Amino acid sequence: MSAIGKGARAELKGQRPSILWMTGLSGAGKSTIANRVEEALWRCGHHTMLLDGDNMRFGLNNDLAFTDADRVENIRRTAEVAKLMLEAGLIVICSLISPFRRERMLARQLVGADEFLEVFVDAPLDLCKQRDPKGLYARALAGQIPNFTGISSSYEPPEAPEIHLRTDMHDVDALAEQILDVLRRRGVTVCGP
Ligand code: ADP
């Protein structure tokens, strides 16, 4: 056990550690908004970390595929890493499809209620297919990617997310501001628009 607690580490950083858990379909806008929020927080002097589903899968989770069981393990490991970073005093932004309610709940339960914000990055499936920023829907629809969320694997939308972002209705700046507003009200940042 470390003699220095998470409160002491956070105090040194002068910030209130939190986890922002961004969930949504591929192409909904999670990474785009996560990057915008991280940049705003960084400009304001906050120490942040972005855990992106893709990056996690390159390294720590490169033994996992996209079966339901592996998706569950992907979320579990990412949540545990986020928790360690939270204890290090950071504001952690997790950007993962994280399709299942149960695993998002397990991630939430790893940390304090006031330390976790679930952000539903919401866009209709048809719009995500049109955007298809990585060409993944085209490949999934051609049968080249098994277990693809929204096509051949299910997505369970959050029932009570702290923040609900409609990326079909608002631009990235407005949505990032919606998150920053909640962080200001929670006392995580005083970062202005
Ligand atoms: P995800 O991380 O959810 O898979 P990405 O952020 O990688 O999604 O891709 C979303 C795509 O949609 C990007 O090309 C982005 O420029 C575009 N986009 C258009 N409007 C929005 C918006 N309002 N919010 C977020 N992304 C948007």
XYZ file of C-alpha atoms and ligand atoms in Angstrom:
220
model
C 0.000 0.000 0.000
C 1.192 3.477 -0.819
C 1.406 5.919 2.065
C 0.318 8.722 -0.232
C -3.417 8.636 -0.951
C -5.268 9.737 -4.042
C -6.420 12.914 -2.304
C -2.795 13.935 -1.748
C -1.884 13.286 -5.369
C -4.889 15.221 -6.622
C -4.065 18.091 -4.279
C -0.590 18.341 -5.763
C -2.188 18.677 -9.186
C -4.758 21.164 -7.903
C -7.596 19.347 -9.612
C -10.478 17.055 -8.889
C -9.834 13.688 -10.599
C -12.705 12.309 -12.638
C -13.506 9.727 -15.269
C -15.496 10.792 -18.317
C -16.803 7.611 -19.910
C -17.863 8.265 -23.504
C -20.032 5.519 -24.996
C -21.741 5.297 -28.376
C -21.758 3.670 -31.784
C -18.696 3.685 -33.999
C -18.728 7.005 -35.862
C -21.011 8.685 -33.302
C -18.242 11.194 -32.494
C -16.689 9.913 -29.265
C -13.036 10.403 -30.254
C -13.664 13.746 -31.944
C -15.406 15.203 -28.893
C -13.041 13.523 -26.421
C -10.083 15.157 -28.172
C -11.773 18.560 -28.165
C -12.565 18.331 -24.437
C -9.084 17.090 -23.586
C -7.499 19.965 -25.474
C -9.701 22.501 -23.661
C -8.800 20.997 -20.285
C -5.089 20.843 -21.150
C -5.110 24.506 -22.227
C -6.569 25.280 -18.845
C -3.665 23.558 -17.097
C -5.321 20.258 -16.247
C -3.444 16.968 -16.297
C -5.552 14.627 -18.415
C -5.305 11.257 -20.120
C -7.303 9.935 -23.047
C -7.903 6.201 -23.203
C -9.179 5.461 -26.671
C -10.634 2.053 -27.532
C -8.365 1.739 -30.545
C -5.189 2.585 -28.652
C -6.053 0.264 -25.794
C -6.549 -2.536 -28.303
C -3.112 -1.940 -29.874
C -1.302 -2.563 -26.627
C -2.709 -3.842 -23.348
C -5.735 -5.423 -25.012
C -4.137 -6.733 -28.195
C -5.022 -10.289 -27.218
C -8.736 -9.478 -27.330
C -11.155 -9.785 -30.249
C -14.725 -8.500 -30.570
C -16.719 -11.419 -29.212
C -19.064 -10.484 -26.372
C -16.672 -12.039 -23.841
C -13.688 -10.122 -25.199
C -15.635 -6.858 -25.286
C -16.460 -7.365 -21.613
C -12.776 -7.957 -20.817
C -11.781 -4.933 -22.935
C -14.040 -2.728 -20.813
C -12.927 -4.302 -17.546
C -9.239 -3.675 -18.240
C -9.838 -0.173 -19.532
C -11.903 0.666 -16.454
C -9.175 -0.668 -14.156
C -6.540 1.421 -15.966
C -8.800 4.478 -15.737
C -9.181 3.870 -12.018
C -5.407 3.747 -11.516
C -5.057 7.002 -13.431
C -7.818 8.537 -11.358
C -5.875 7.559 -8.256
C -2.818 9.215 -9.798
C -4.838 12.444 -9.801
C -5.776 12.702 -13.470
C -8.914 13.622 -15.349
C -9.377 10.522 -17.505
C -11.407 10.501 -20.687
C -12.362 7.019 -21.912
C -13.625 6.794 -25.457
C -14.962 3.310 -26.174
C -18.069 1.920 -27.832
C -18.659 -0.032 -24.589
C -21.931 -1.468 -25.901
C -23.200 -3.253 -22.800
C -24.946 -1.579 -19.850
C -23.677 -4.096 -17.361
C -19.997 -3.425 -18.098
C -20.516 0.335 -18.039
C -22.136 -0.143 -14.641
C -19.146 -2.201 -13.456
C -16.800 0.577 -14.618
C -18.906 3.102 -12.707
C -18.873 1.000 -9.559
C -15.064 0.827 -9.479
C -14.867 4.476 -8.387
C -16.837 6.965 -6.300
C -20.246 8.177 -7.516
C -18.958 11.746 -7.804
C -15.908 10.634 -9.804
C -17.658 9.053 -12.799
C -19.616 10.698 -15.602
C -21.237 8.592 -18.285
C -21.447 10.504 -21.561
C -23.801 9.084 -24.182
C -22.476 10.157 -27.585
C -25.635 9.683 -29.574
C -26.158 9.654 -33.327
C -28.608 7.550 -35.360
C -27.094 4.396 -36.810
C -27.879 5.559 -40.357
C -25.867 8.741 -39.841
C -22.936 6.764 -38.386
C -23.045 4.525 -41.457
C -22.995 7.592 -43.714
C -20.094 9.164 -41.816
C -18.168 5.891 -41.664
C -14.913 7.764 -40.859
C -12.796 4.608 -40.854
C -14.650 2.652 -43.537
C -15.637 0.079 -40.935
C -19.385 0.011 -41.645
C -18.727 -0.664 -45.328
C -16.520 -3.589 -44.373
C -18.951 -4.849 -41.721
C -21.884 -4.665 -44.164
C -19.794 -6.602 -46.679
C -19.426 -9.305 -44.053
C -15.729 -8.667 -43.540
C -15.946 -7.704 -39.855
C -17.829 -10.100 -37.588
C -19.514 -8.833 -34.400
C -19.628 -5.208 -35.493
C -21.707 -3.038 -33.160
C -24.924 -1.839 -34.801
C -24.638 -4.364 -37.634
C -24.038 -7.791 -36.180
C -23.638 -7.027 -32.482
C -25.970 -5.097 -30.207
C -25.608 -1.669 -28.581
C -27.490 -0.951 -25.370
C -28.019 2.822 -25.035
C -27.493 4.291 -21.552
C -30.711 4.742 -19.580
C -29.537 7.544 -17.298
C -26.260 9.024 -18.540
C -25.005 12.136 -16.753
C -24.550 13.767 -20.161
C -26.443 13.058 -23.407
C -24.831 14.490 -26.541
C -26.802 14.540 -29.806
C -24.112 14.699 -32.467
C -26.717 14.782 -35.238
C -28.044 18.082 -33.877
C -25.088 20.077 -32.543
C -21.553 20.798 -33.665
C -18.418 19.561 -31.926
C -17.713 22.864 -30.159
C -21.205 23.054 -28.664
C -21.025 19.430 -27.512
C -17.577 19.857 -25.945
C -18.949 22.922 -24.185
C -21.874 20.863 -22.878
C -19.352 18.552 -21.175
C -17.214 21.402 -19.868
C -20.322 23.006 -18.403
C -21.064 19.883 -16.349
C -17.408 19.707 -15.270
C -17.597 23.333 -14.115
C -20.775 22.679 -12.150
C -19.112 19.664 -10.515
C -16.117 21.749 -9.554
C -13.743 19.728 -11.765
C -12.650 22.784 -13.723
C -13.156 26.521 -13.912
C -12.183 26.369 -17.586
C -14.118 28.958 -19.599
C -15.655 28.395 -23.046
P -16.160 7.461 -32.775
O -14.952 7.770 -31.937
O -17.456 7.559 -32.005
O -16.049 6.182 -33.553
P -15.171 9.547 -34.475
O -15.035 10.744 -33.583
O -13.942 8.761 -34.799
O -16.316 8.603 -33.872
O -15.841 9.958 -35.849
C -16.958 10.810 -35.920
C -16.991 11.455 -37.298
O -18.161 12.282 -37.403
C -15.783 12.353 -37.537
O -15.400 12.258 -38.882
C -16.349 13.752 -37.221
O -15.672 14.777 -37.922
C -17.791 13.621 -37.715
N -18.743 14.524 -37.070
C -19.634 15.298 -37.727
N -20.384 16.010 -36.869
C -19.977 15.672 -35.625
C -20.361 16.101 -34.320
N -21.347 16.989 -34.135
N -19.737 15.546 -33.254
C -18.745 14.637 -33.441
N -18.318 14.202 -34.652
C -18.928 14.717 -35.751
